[in-house]
Each structure stands twice: as C-alpha cells, then as structure tokens.
C-alpha cells in the first residue's frame, strides 16, 4: 500500500467519524422535561417521563404556588395566589414548547426538548 | 483509473464531514431571556452577535415604552393626559403624539366599532385595570359607554385633550406592538448583526434576521389548548395576536376576556383569536397590534372588506379562529393545519 493511499484512508476515516458525531449531536433527543422558572431563574426541573406523581411547592412573586406533575406526562398549576387564576385554568403542559404561565407570580413552566418544529408561536 | 478517483472521493467525503462538523460547531447557541412587564411575559431569543447585551437592551427599550405609555405609572404621558381629562390640554412628546395618531388612524378604519383607545373606563368597570373582576349591570355599561369613545379625544400636533372629565385613554392595545417597532429600529443598527432575533412580547412577535431569512415558521396557538393548530410561513415580520385566552376571568362558568368590544361595552365573543402579520416598516408593529383587536371584534361578514382596506398598508395576512373554532385566513398566506378542525 502506498503512503498516499494510507493518507487518503485516514482522511476518509476522520471525515466519517466527524459526520457521525455531528449527526448524533444534531439528533440527540431528551425525554420531556418541564422547567419551572420564577423571574427567569430555574426553581425546579421535573422529569415528565417519570410515572411517579409529584407535587411541588414553590414561591412566586405574589406568593406560593402548587404545581402538580400527574405521572402521566402532564404538568399544571393546581393552586396559586393570583387574582385572575389564569394559570390554574390553563390546559396542562405535556409536549415540547407547551407553557403554563402565571404573570402576577412571574412564573413560567416550559416543557423543553426538541420537536416543536416552529420558530415562534403566535399567541 | 482507480488511483485517480480515490483522492477525489476522499476529498468530497472529507469536505462534507468537515463542513457539517464546523457548521454545527460554529453556529452559536441562542440566548433566551425572559422578563415581565406591561402585565405580560416578554421573551427574547437572540442567535449570534452580542446576544446577551442585545437582550438587555431590548428589555430597556420595552421598559422605556412602558414608562411612556403606562396606564398606571406616575411618570407616563398617558397618566398626565388622563389626569387632565375635562380640565385642559396636555403637551406630549412627538413620539407619544405619533403613536396616538397611529392608534386613532386604525380606529378610523372601522369607524371605532372594533378598536378604541378611549374604551378604558369600561375595562375599569369590568375590573381589568384593578384585577377586581366583576360583571357590571347593563345600565352601568351603557352609561359608561357614553363617554368611552375617542370622539372625546382632541389631538393637535403634540397637544392632547380629553373633553369629558370621566374619559380615559389606554395605549395597552398598541404599546407592545409599538415596542417591537422601537426594537426593530435598534436591531438594524447593531454591530455585529445577530443572525436572528425572535421577540415575543405578550403574543406580539418580531421576527428579525435583517432580511436574510424567508421561511420563518410561525405556529398559531390553539386558543383552547396547549400547542398549535397549524402554522404559516413568513419573511421577517411583526405578528400580533389578540386572543380571549390571554387575559380573562371566569364567572359562573362563563369566560370574560380583557378585549372590550367598543360597539357593545362587553368583552368580545365573536372570535377566539386573530393573528395579524405585517411587514417590517415603521409603525407596522403598532398597527398590527391594533388591527388584532379590530379583527378580534369583527363579525365574519365584515372581515374580508376590512382586510381589503388594510392590505395595501403593510398587512401581509390574517388568521382568525372564530367562536366555534373554525379557522379562516385572509391574504396571500398559506395556513398549514396540523390538527383537525
Ligand atoms: Zn396565576
């Protein structure tokens, strides 16, 4: 085997490895995780793939909030000290991109993970 | 022969691999920041450029607009105008006067039937300004409606006056869209330019790429659930949505949303949401924001003629979900449904 052939072989091998690594990084998927933030600071992270129901007690800007993950992939606000109760009435979040927001408490629950397929949400 | 091809093949594969690797490695991660102001969530997602600084500056610009237009803040020009209602005229800044003029011009499109910045005494009556929600009597509503129209507003240059002492204006219906106008003006001047910036100000979007991106995929929120009902594709644009799910209260199982229909004095019930896409031109953020209310409060029968009126003024398209959940689009946009109607 000639020296130049070996170089060609090594170059092909490196290129293939880089392609595979890139592909894996690009297509890496995580299970749905809900991130709870107050004033843009993460106060809790909930694994929505967990089959165990979970109740979280957090403190918003106005007061306490009770957040429930039902163990079936959904998360919602069960109780909140806000005048409008919009967060409590919001449909539970379960898919990447879904949110439950309590504006008076500066609290946002976001389901993270790839797969929303859109750039922005008109809402 | 074989010898001649091998290096070429190697070069092609190596090139493809390296390109993929470096494209991935050098494409900057977006920086997302969330703030709370104007009674809503303000989220900025910037990719490229000095992203964190850009996000902070955009927040500062939104705060400036809030200080200028707020219904509540002592330093705001709205508070000064309202405090002088029935007493005399007030001198406002050229920017404030221009915004008022824009809002009044949008009101005129439908003769004040579907959007009115002077409707705010009714918003107060329903408790939306104090969060002390209640359902007023029909008499209270008709009494209040008598002085809750922009014909009480006298605008001359930078001088503003409210004739009736009980009249009030509220620029909440244009302030978020106007903030996006101010942000877009700033983003154009930023060096180095970010690759793209997505601003979501309480449902009002600014999609910015400096004109480079033409395939923005904009999801339309399901007004009665999580996720989207479909999407539209767009160039750089302002996208304003007025929906009955943004701010509302419930009494006896009935939903009362914060958008008061100026023709009745009751919260709008004809539609669940209206999304307006406007092109990137000065004041088109504010205009789109106001038109969201116009289409939200419009019956199906008048939407097409309304659209024809505004189409030449930068409105690219409109997506409406009516009270029954039926979707319709106006303009040369394609709505791709992702859920059954
Ligand atoms: Zn709440």
PDB file of C-alpha atoms in Angstrom, chain B residues 36-312:
ATOM      1  CA  UNK B  36     -42.097  40.574  32.987  1.00  0.00           C
ATOM      2  CA  UNK B  37     -43.558  43.945  32.114  1.00  0.00           C
ATOM      3  CA  UNK B  38     -46.784  45.535  30.838  1.00  0.00           C
ATOM      4  CA  UNK B  39     -48.686  42.828  32.683  1.00  0.00           C
ATOM      5  CA  UNK B  40     -47.288  40.113  30.423  1.00  0.00           C
ATOM      6  CA  UNK B  41     -44.258  37.981  29.569  1.00  0.00           C
ATOM      7  CA  UNK B  42     -41.524  39.377  27.366  1.00  0.00           C
ATOM      8  CA  UNK B  43     -39.147  36.779  25.884  1.00  0.00           C
ATOM      9  CA  UNK B  44     -36.182  37.449  23.608  1.00  0.00           C
ATOM     10  CA  UNK B  45     -34.237  34.743  21.798  1.00  0.00           C
ATOM     11  CA  UNK B  46     -31.114  36.043  20.082  1.00  0.00           C
ATOM     12  CA  UNK B  47     -28.742  33.975  17.975  1.00  0.00           C
ATOM     13  CA  UNK B  48     -25.339  35.424  17.124  1.00  0.00           C
ATOM     14  CA  UNK B  49     -23.872  38.864  17.745  1.00  0.00           C
ATOM     15  CA  UNK B  50     -23.521  40.052  21.318  1.00  0.00           C
ATOM     16  CA  UNK B  51     -26.720  38.205  22.232  1.00  0.00           C
ATOM     17  CA  UNK B  52     -26.867  38.843  25.999  1.00  0.00           C
ATOM     18  CA  UNK B  53     -26.275  42.582  25.538  1.00  0.00           C
ATOM     19  CA  UNK B  54     -28.886  42.746  22.765  1.00  0.00           C
ATOM     20  CA  UNK B  55     -31.466  41.059  25.015  1.00  0.00           C
ATOM     21  CA  UNK B  56     -30.776  43.502  27.858  1.00  0.00           C
ATOM     22  CA  UNK B  57     -31.024  46.469  25.524  1.00  0.00           C
ATOM     23  CA  UNK B  58     -34.319  45.258  24.042  1.00  0.00           C
ATOM     24  CA  UNK B  59     -35.689  44.949  27.564  1.00  0.00           C
ATOM     25  CA  UNK B  60     -34.561  48.508  28.334  1.00  0.00           C
ATOM     26  CA  UNK B  61     -36.338  49.772  25.193  1.00  0.00           C
ATOM     27  CA  UNK B  62     -39.560  47.978  26.191  1.00  0.00           C
ATOM     28  CA  UNK B  63     -39.302  49.496  29.684  1.00  0.00           C
ATOM     29  CA  UNK B  64     -38.947  52.965  28.135  1.00  0.00           C
ATOM     30  CA  UNK B  65     -42.129  52.452  26.095  1.00  0.00           C
ATOM     31  CA  UNK B  66     -43.856  51.187  29.250  1.00  0.00           C
ATOM     32  CA  UNK B  67     -42.777  54.302  31.177  1.00  0.00           C
ATOM     33  CA  UNK B  68     -44.094  56.490  28.363  1.00  0.00           C
ATOM     34  CA  UNK B  69     -47.436  54.767  27.772  1.00  0.00           C
ATOM     35  CA  UNK B  70     -48.385  53.016  31.044  1.00  0.00           C
ATOM     36  CA  UNK B  71     -51.907  53.474  32.386  1.00  0.00           C
ATOM     37  CA  UNK B  72     -50.560  53.231  35.938  1.00  0.00           C
ATOM     38  CA  UNK B  73     -47.031  54.625  36.196  1.00  0.00           C
ATOM     39  CA  UNK B  74     -46.842  58.157  37.578  1.00  0.00           C
ATOM     40  CA  UNK B  75     -44.232  59.293  35.033  1.00  0.00           C
ATOM     41  CA  UNK B  76     -46.233  58.172  31.983  1.00  0.00           C
ATOM     42  CA  UNK B  77     -47.734  60.575  29.478  1.00  0.00           C
ATOM     43  CA  UNK B  78     -50.983  58.585  29.482  1.00  0.00           C
ATOM     44  CA  UNK B  79     -51.386  59.299  33.200  1.00  0.00           C
ATOM     45  CA  UNK B  80     -50.830  63.028  32.567  1.00  0.00           C
ATOM     46  CA  UNK B  81     -53.384  63.101  29.738  1.00  0.00           C
ATOM     47  CA  UNK B  82     -55.943  61.206  31.842  1.00  0.00           C
ATOM     48  CA  UNK B  83     -55.352  63.382  34.919  1.00  0.00           C
ATOM     49  CA  UNK B  84     -56.155  66.464  32.831  1.00  0.00           C
ATOM     50  CA  UNK B  85     -59.408  64.997  31.444  1.00  0.00           C
ATOM     51  CA  UNK B  86     -62.116  67.660  31.402  1.00  0.00           C
ATOM     52  CA  UNK B  87     -59.645  70.263  32.681  1.00  0.00           C
ATOM     53  CA  UNK B  88     -57.420  71.205  29.784  1.00  0.00           C
ATOM     54  CA  UNK B  89     -54.848  70.153  27.239  1.00  0.00           C
ATOM     55  CA  UNK B  90     -51.525  68.459  27.863  1.00  0.00           C
ATOM     56  CA  UNK B  91     -48.315  68.695  25.869  1.00  0.00           C
ATOM     57  CA  UNK B  92     -46.855  65.296  24.968  1.00  0.00           C
ATOM     58  CA  UNK B  93     -43.645  64.115  23.276  1.00  0.00           C
ATOM     59  CA  UNK B  94     -43.545  63.822  19.464  1.00  0.00           C
ATOM     60  CA  UNK B  95     -43.169  60.012  19.827  1.00  0.00           C
ATOM     61  CA  UNK B  96     -46.243  59.793  22.026  1.00  0.00           C
ATOM     62  CA  UNK B  97     -48.256  62.019  19.682  1.00  0.00           C
ATOM     63  CA  UNK B  98     -47.205  59.862  16.698  1.00  0.00           C
ATOM     64  CA  UNK B  99     -48.325  56.697  18.488  1.00  0.00           C
ATOM     65  CA  UNK B 100     -51.677  58.275  19.407  1.00  0.00           C
ATOM     66  CA  UNK B 101     -52.139  59.368  15.803  1.00  0.00           C
ATOM     67  CA  UNK B 102     -51.396  55.840  14.566  1.00  0.00           C
ATOM     68  CA  UNK B 103     -53.872  54.314  17.029  1.00  0.00           C
ATOM     69  CA  UNK B 104     -56.606  56.776  16.074  1.00  0.00           C
ATOM     70  CA  UNK B 105     -55.963  56.073  12.380  1.00  0.00           C
ATOM     71  CA  UNK B 106     -56.536  52.339  12.966  1.00  0.00           C
ATOM     72  CA  UNK B 107     -59.750  53.108  14.877  1.00  0.00           C
ATOM     73  CA  UNK B 108     -60.995  55.054  11.847  1.00  0.00           C
ATOM     74  CA  UNK B 109     -60.644  52.025   9.530  1.00  0.00           C
ATOM     75  CA  UNK B 110     -63.773  50.538  11.118  1.00  0.00           C
ATOM     76  CA  UNK B 111     -65.245  53.807  12.446  1.00  0.00           C
ATOM     77  CA  UNK B 112     -64.341  52.983  16.052  1.00  0.00           C
ATOM     78  CA  UNK B 113     -66.632  49.953  16.140  1.00  0.00           C
ATOM     79  CA  UNK B 114     -63.891  47.405  16.832  1.00  0.00           C
ATOM     80  CA  UNK B 115     -60.961  49.279  18.377  1.00  0.00           C
ATOM     81  CA  UNK B 116     -60.933  52.362  20.592  1.00  0.00           C
ATOM     82  CA  UNK B 117     -58.149  53.566  22.890  1.00  0.00           C
ATOM     83  CA  UNK B 118     -60.742  55.527  24.918  1.00  0.00           C
ATOM     84  CA  UNK B 119     -62.651  52.363  25.900  1.00  0.00           C
ATOM     85  CA  UNK B 120     -60.646  52.077  29.139  1.00  0.00           C
ATOM     86  CA  UNK B 121     -63.394  53.309  31.550  1.00  0.00           C
ATOM     87  CA  UNK B 122     -65.190  50.095  30.519  1.00  0.00           C
ATOM     88  CA  UNK B 123     -62.106  47.979  31.152  1.00  0.00           C
ATOM     89  CA  UNK B 124     -62.065  49.526  34.625  1.00  0.00           C
ATOM     90  CA  UNK B 125     -65.783  48.840  35.089  1.00  0.00           C
ATOM     91  CA  UNK B 126     -65.173  45.147  34.361  1.00  0.00           C
ATOM     92  CA  UNK B 127     -62.241  45.195  36.786  1.00  0.00           C
ATOM     93  CA  UNK B 128     -59.440  44.625  34.287  1.00  0.00           C
ATOM     94  CA  UNK B 129     -57.423  47.627  35.481  1.00  0.00           C
ATOM     95  CA  UNK B 130     -57.642  46.735  39.183  1.00  0.00           C
ATOM     96  CA  UNK B 131     -57.947  42.903  38.872  1.00  0.00           C
ATOM     97  CA  UNK B 132     -61.087  43.275  40.975  1.00  0.00           C
ATOM     98  CA  UNK B 133     -63.191  41.455  38.375  1.00  0.00           C
ATOM     99  CA  UNK B 134     -66.966  41.768  38.229  1.00  0.00           C
ATOM    100  CA  UNK B 135     -69.840  41.616  35.738  1.00  0.00           C
ATOM    101  CA  UNK B 136     -71.434  45.093  35.598  1.00  0.00           C
ATOM    102  CA  UNK B 137     -75.136  45.721  35.017  1.00  0.00           C
ATOM    103  CA  UNK B 138     -76.397  46.608  31.535  1.00  0.00           C
ATOM    104  CA  UNK B 139     -77.209  50.115  32.772  1.00  0.00           C
ATOM    105  CA  UNK B 140     -73.704  50.689  34.114  1.00  0.00           C
ATOM    106  CA  UNK B 141     -72.306  49.560  30.778  1.00  0.00           C
ATOM    107  CA  UNK B 142     -74.475  51.834  28.643  1.00  0.00           C
ATOM    108  CA  UNK B 143     -73.846  54.795  30.974  1.00  0.00           C
ATOM    109  CA  UNK B 144     -70.084  54.289  30.820  1.00  0.00           C
ATOM    110  CA  UNK B 145     -70.092  53.672  27.068  1.00  0.00           C
ATOM    111  CA  UNK B 146     -71.495  57.186  26.540  1.00  0.00           C
ATOM    112  CA  UNK B 147     -68.122  58.819  27.308  1.00  0.00           C
ATOM    113  CA  UNK B 148     -65.795  55.926  26.387  1.00  0.00           C
ATOM    114  CA  UNK B 149     -65.094  56.779  22.757  1.00  0.00           C
ATOM    115  CA  UNK B 150     -62.232  58.537  21.015  1.00  0.00           C
ATOM    116  CA  UNK B 151     -64.518  61.377  19.928  1.00  0.00           C
ATOM    117  CA  UNK B 152     -63.667  62.717  23.383  1.00  0.00           C
ATOM    118  CA  UNK B 153     -60.031  62.961  22.288  1.00  0.00           C
ATOM    119  CA  UNK B 154     -58.668  66.122  20.702  1.00  0.00           C
ATOM    120  CA  UNK B 155     -55.223  65.682  19.163  1.00  0.00           C
ATOM    121  CA  UNK B 156     -53.494  68.670  17.627  1.00  0.00           C
ATOM    122  CA  UNK B 157     -49.772  68.352  16.910  1.00  0.00           C
ATOM    123  CA  UNK B 158     -48.280  67.386  20.264  1.00  0.00           C
ATOM    124  CA  UNK B 159     -51.206  68.730  22.282  1.00  0.00           C
ATOM    125  CA  UNK B 160     -53.767  66.286  23.650  1.00  0.00           C
ATOM    126  CA  UNK B 161     -57.047  66.864  25.413  1.00  0.00           C
ATOM    127  CA  UNK B 162     -59.863  64.696  26.748  1.00  0.00           C
ATOM    128  CA  UNK B 163     -63.115  66.639  26.738  1.00  0.00           C
ATOM    129  CA  UNK B 164     -65.124  64.691  29.323  1.00  0.00           C
ATOM    130  CA  UNK B 165     -63.663  64.554  32.843  1.00  0.00           C
ATOM    131  CA  UNK B 166     -64.647  60.845  33.037  1.00  0.00           C
ATOM    132  CA  UNK B 167     -62.904  59.861  29.775  1.00  0.00           C
ATOM    133  CA  UNK B 168     -59.636  57.929  29.858  1.00  0.00           C
ATOM    134  CA  UNK B 169     -57.252  56.609  27.231  1.00  0.00           C
ATOM    135  CA  UNK B 170     -55.187  53.438  27.461  1.00  0.00           C
ATOM    136  CA  UNK B 171     -52.479  52.604  24.923  1.00  0.00           C
ATOM    137  CA  UNK B 172     -52.256  48.993  26.103  1.00  0.00           C
ATOM    138  CA  UNK B 173     -53.679  47.954  22.732  1.00  0.00           C
ATOM    139  CA  UNK B 174     -50.705  49.328  20.775  1.00  0.00           C
ATOM    140  CA  UNK B 175     -47.836  49.647  23.275  1.00  0.00           C
ATOM    141  CA  UNK B 176     -46.458  46.122  22.847  1.00  0.00           C
ATOM    142  CA  UNK B 177     -46.550  46.337  19.053  1.00  0.00           C
ATOM    143  CA  UNK B 178     -45.006  49.808  19.209  1.00  0.00           C
ATOM    144  CA  UNK B 179     -42.225  48.446  21.436  1.00  0.00           C
ATOM    145  CA  UNK B 180     -41.408  45.998  18.639  1.00  0.00           C
ATOM    146  CA  UNK B 181     -41.160  48.933  16.208  1.00  0.00           C
ATOM    147  CA  UNK B 182     -38.649  50.629  18.502  1.00  0.00           C
ATOM    148  CA  UNK B 183     -36.724  47.348  18.891  1.00  0.00           C
ATOM    149  CA  UNK B 184     -36.554  46.757  15.156  1.00  0.00           C
ATOM    150  CA  UNK B 185     -35.144  50.276  14.631  1.00  0.00           C
ATOM    151  CA  UNK B 186     -32.423  49.474  17.155  1.00  0.00           C
ATOM    152  CA  UNK B 187     -31.666  45.974  15.821  1.00  0.00           C
ATOM    153  CA  UNK B 188     -30.967  47.369  12.346  1.00  0.00           C
ATOM    154  CA  UNK B 189     -28.107  49.434  13.779  1.00  0.00           C
ATOM    155  CA  UNK B 190     -26.473  46.735  15.929  1.00  0.00           C
ATOM    156  CA  UNK B 191     -22.907  45.721  15.055  1.00  0.00           C
ATOM    157  CA  UNK B 192     -22.093  42.906  14.689  1.00  0.00           C
ATOM    158  CA  UNK B 193     -25.526  41.935  13.401  1.00  0.00           C
ATOM    159  CA  UNK B 194     -27.150  38.975  15.146  1.00  0.00           C
ATOM    160  CA  UNK B 195     -28.136  36.108  12.853  1.00  0.00           C
ATOM    161  CA  UNK B 196     -31.682  36.218  14.120  1.00  0.00           C
ATOM    162  CA  UNK B 197     -33.773  37.648  16.925  1.00  0.00           C
ATOM    163  CA  UNK B 198     -37.211  36.439  17.979  1.00  0.00           C
ATOM    164  CA  UNK B 199     -39.041  38.786  20.322  1.00  0.00           C
ATOM    165  CA  UNK B 200     -42.275  37.584  21.909  1.00  0.00           C
ATOM    166  CA  UNK B 201     -43.931  40.397  23.815  1.00  0.00           C
ATOM    167  CA  UNK B 202     -47.145  39.015  25.266  1.00  0.00           C
ATOM    168  CA  UNK B 203     -48.039  37.306  21.994  1.00  0.00           C
ATOM    169  CA  UNK B 204     -46.749  40.092  19.753  1.00  0.00           C
ATOM    170  CA  UNK B 205     -43.825  38.773  17.743  1.00  0.00           C
ATOM    171  CA  UNK B 206     -40.924  40.438  15.995  1.00  0.00           C
ATOM    172  CA  UNK B 207     -39.123  38.058  13.634  1.00  0.00           C
ATOM    173  CA  UNK B 208     -35.801  39.648  12.730  1.00  0.00           C
ATOM    174  CA  UNK B 209     -32.961  38.363  10.555  1.00  0.00           C
ATOM    175  CA  UNK B 210     -32.018  41.552   8.740  1.00  0.00           C
ATOM    176  CA  UNK B 211     -33.953  40.295   5.720  1.00  0.00           C
ATOM    177  CA  UNK B 212     -31.916  37.105   5.356  1.00  0.00           C
ATOM    178  CA  UNK B 213     -34.491  34.532   6.475  1.00  0.00           C
ATOM    179  CA  UNK B 214     -37.610  33.998   4.396  1.00  0.00           C
ATOM    180  CA  UNK B 215     -39.025  30.817   5.813  1.00  0.00           C
ATOM    181  CA  UNK B 216     -39.990  31.679   9.386  1.00  0.00           C
ATOM    182  CA  UNK B 217     -42.376  29.019  10.568  1.00  0.00           C
ATOM    183  CA  UNK B 218     -44.903  30.728  12.833  1.00  0.00           C
ATOM    184  CA  UNK B 219     -47.157  28.456  14.866  1.00  0.00           C
ATOM    185  CA  UNK B 220     -50.727  29.575  15.538  1.00  0.00           C
ATOM    186  CA  UNK B 221     -51.634  28.869  19.138  1.00  0.00           C
ATOM    187  CA  UNK B 222     -54.595  26.616  19.869  1.00  0.00           C
ATOM    188  CA  UNK B 223     -56.938  29.069  21.675  1.00  0.00           C
ATOM    189  CA  UNK B 224     -58.454  26.254  23.732  1.00  0.00           C
ATOM    190  CA  UNK B 225     -55.438  24.102  24.453  1.00  0.00           C
ATOM    191  CA  UNK B 226     -51.696  23.797  24.519  1.00  0.00           C
ATOM    192  CA  UNK B 227     -49.628  23.682  21.336  1.00  0.00           C
ATOM    193  CA  UNK B 228     -50.549  24.822  17.854  1.00  0.00           C
ATOM    194  CA  UNK B 229     -53.425  24.314  15.423  1.00  0.00           C
ATOM    195  CA  UNK B 230     -51.117  24.944  12.452  1.00  0.00           C
ATOM    196  CA  UNK B 231     -48.525  27.310  11.093  1.00  0.00           C
ATOM    197  CA  UNK B 232     -47.822  29.910   8.433  1.00  0.00           C
ATOM    198  CA  UNK B 233     -44.535  30.752   6.720  1.00  0.00           C
ATOM    199  CA  UNK B 234     -43.286  34.292   6.652  1.00  0.00           C
ATOM    200  CA  UNK B 235     -40.430  36.660   5.834  1.00  0.00           C
ATOM    201  CA  UNK B 236     -39.180  38.930   8.613  1.00  0.00           C
ATOM    202  CA  UNK B 237     -42.378  40.386  10.093  1.00  0.00           C
ATOM    203  CA  UNK B 238     -44.404  41.605  13.020  1.00  0.00           C
ATOM    204  CA  UNK B 239     -47.002  39.045  14.098  1.00  0.00           C
ATOM    205  CA  UNK B 240     -49.676  40.286  16.505  1.00  0.00           C
ATOM    206  CA  UNK B 241     -52.299  38.044  18.086  1.00  0.00           C
ATOM    207  CA  UNK B 242     -55.339  39.077  20.091  1.00  0.00           C
ATOM    208  CA  UNK B 243     -56.941  36.162  21.887  1.00  0.00           C
ATOM    209  CA  UNK B 244     -59.614  35.611  24.502  1.00  0.00           C
ATOM    210  CA  UNK B 245     -57.251  33.271  26.399  1.00  0.00           C
ATOM    211  CA  UNK B 246     -54.559  35.849  27.160  1.00  0.00           C
ATOM    212  CA  UNK B 247     -56.266  37.694  29.980  1.00  0.00           C
ATOM    213  CA  UNK B 248     -59.719  36.868  31.227  1.00  0.00           C
ATOM    214  CA  UNK B 249     -61.717  35.960  34.281  1.00  0.00           C
ATOM    215  CA  UNK B 250     -64.452  33.388  34.733  1.00  0.00           C
ATOM    216  CA  UNK B 251     -67.794  33.808  36.494  1.00  0.00           C
ATOM    217  CA  UNK B 252     -70.389  31.041  36.674  1.00  0.00           C
ATOM    218  CA  UNK B 253     -68.518  29.057  34.028  1.00  0.00           C
ATOM    219  CA  UNK B 254     -68.509  31.950  31.581  1.00  0.00           C
ATOM    220  CA  UNK B 255     -65.326  33.496  30.202  1.00  0.00           C
ATOM    221  CA  UNK B 256     -64.929  37.277  30.121  1.00  0.00           C
ATOM    222  CA  UNK B 257     -61.837  38.326  28.157  1.00  0.00           C
ATOM    223  CA  UNK B 258     -59.966  41.605  28.507  1.00  0.00           C
ATOM    224  CA  UNK B 259     -60.682  42.839  24.992  1.00  0.00           C
ATOM    225  CA  UNK B 260     -63.790  45.017  25.296  1.00  0.00           C
ATOM    226  CA  UNK B 261     -65.847  45.346  22.111  1.00  0.00           C
ATOM    227  CA  UNK B 262     -66.298  49.139  21.759  1.00  0.00           C
ATOM    228  CA  UNK B 263     -69.629  48.689  19.971  1.00  0.00           C
ATOM    229  CA  UNK B 264     -71.232  46.847  22.920  1.00  0.00           C
ATOM    230  CA  UNK B 265     -69.138  47.549  26.025  1.00  0.00           C
ATOM    231  CA  UNK B 266     -68.946  43.790  26.664  1.00  0.00           C
ATOM    232  CA  UNK B 267     -65.907  41.538  26.259  1.00  0.00           C
ATOM    233  CA  UNK B 268     -65.585  40.359  22.638  1.00  0.00           C
ATOM    234  CA  UNK B 269     -67.184  36.973  21.970  1.00  0.00           C
ATOM    235  CA  UNK B 270     -67.221  36.709  18.158  1.00  0.00           C
ATOM    236  CA  UNK B 271     -63.767  35.160  17.850  1.00  0.00           C
ATOM    237  CA  UNK B 272     -61.225  33.251  19.929  1.00  0.00           C
ATOM    238  CA  UNK B 273     -58.158  34.734  18.279  1.00  0.00           C
ATOM    239  CA  UNK B 274     -56.991  36.951  15.447  1.00  0.00           C
ATOM    240  CA  UNK B 275     -53.402  36.940  14.187  1.00  0.00           C
ATOM    241  CA  UNK B 276     -52.133  39.788  12.009  1.00  0.00           C
ATOM    242  CA  UNK B 277     -48.886  39.579  10.028  1.00  0.00           C
ATOM    243  CA  UNK B 278     -47.436  42.946   8.981  1.00  0.00           C
ATOM    244  CA  UNK B 279     -44.239  43.658   7.056  1.00  0.00           C
ATOM    245  CA  UNK B 280     -41.246  45.421   8.591  1.00  0.00           C
ATOM    246  CA  UNK B 281     -41.971  49.122   8.149  1.00  0.00           C
ATOM    247  CA  UNK B 282     -42.090  51.988  10.679  1.00  0.00           C
ATOM    248  CA  UNK B 283     -45.156  51.717  12.985  1.00  0.00           C
ATOM    249  CA  UNK B 284     -46.330  48.432  11.459  1.00  0.00           C
ATOM    250  CA  UNK B 285     -45.770  46.719  14.803  1.00  0.00           C
ATOM    251  CA  UNK B 286     -48.197  49.136  16.466  1.00  0.00           C
ATOM    252  CA  UNK B 287     -50.640  48.931  13.554  1.00  0.00           C
ATOM    253  CA  UNK B 288     -50.625  45.115  13.618  1.00  0.00           C
ATOM    254  CA  UNK B 289     -51.221  45.150  17.374  1.00  0.00           C
ATOM    255  CA  UNK B 290     -54.254  47.445  16.987  1.00  0.00           C
ATOM    256  CA  UNK B 291     -55.573  45.502  13.992  1.00  0.00           C
ATOM    257  CA  UNK B 292     -55.514  42.359  16.145  1.00  0.00           C
ATOM    258  CA  UNK B 293     -58.302  43.921  18.220  1.00  0.00           C
ATOM    259  CA  UNK B 294     -60.118  45.143  15.094  1.00  0.00           C
ATOM    260  CA  UNK B 295     -60.315  41.640  13.608  1.00  0.00           C
ATOM    261  CA  UNK B 296     -60.924  40.025  17.006  1.00  0.00           C
ATOM    262  CA  UNK B 297     -64.057  42.166  17.449  1.00  0.00           C
ATOM    263  CA  UNK B 298     -65.214  41.844  13.807  1.00  0.00           C
ATOM    264  CA  UNK B 299     -68.017  39.596  12.621  1.00  0.00           C
ATOM    265  CA  UNK B 300     -67.087  37.151   9.837  1.00  0.00           C
ATOM    266  CA  UNK B 301     -69.164  39.121   7.337  1.00  0.00           C
ATOM    267  CA  UNK B 302     -67.023  42.252   7.508  1.00  0.00           C
ATOM    268  CA  UNK B 303     -63.547  40.703   7.789  1.00  0.00           C
ATOM    269  CA  UNK B 304     -62.912  40.431   4.063  1.00  0.00           C
ATOM    270  CA  UNK B 305     -63.705  44.063   3.283  1.00  0.00           C
ATOM    271  CA  UNK B 306     -61.681  45.169   6.315  1.00  0.00           C
ATOM    272  CA  UNK B 307     -58.750  43.181   5.000  1.00  0.00           C
ATOM    273  CA  UNK B 308     -59.030  44.780   1.570  1.00  0.00           C
ATOM    274  CA  UNK B 309     -58.802  48.185   3.263  1.00  0.00           C
ATOM    275  CA  UNK B 310     -55.598  47.361   5.152  1.00  0.00           C
ATOM    276  CA  UNK B 311     -53.869  45.092   2.639  1.00  0.00           C
ATOM    277  CA  UNK B 312     -52.139  47.991   0.906  1.00  0.00           C
TER     278      UNK B 312
END
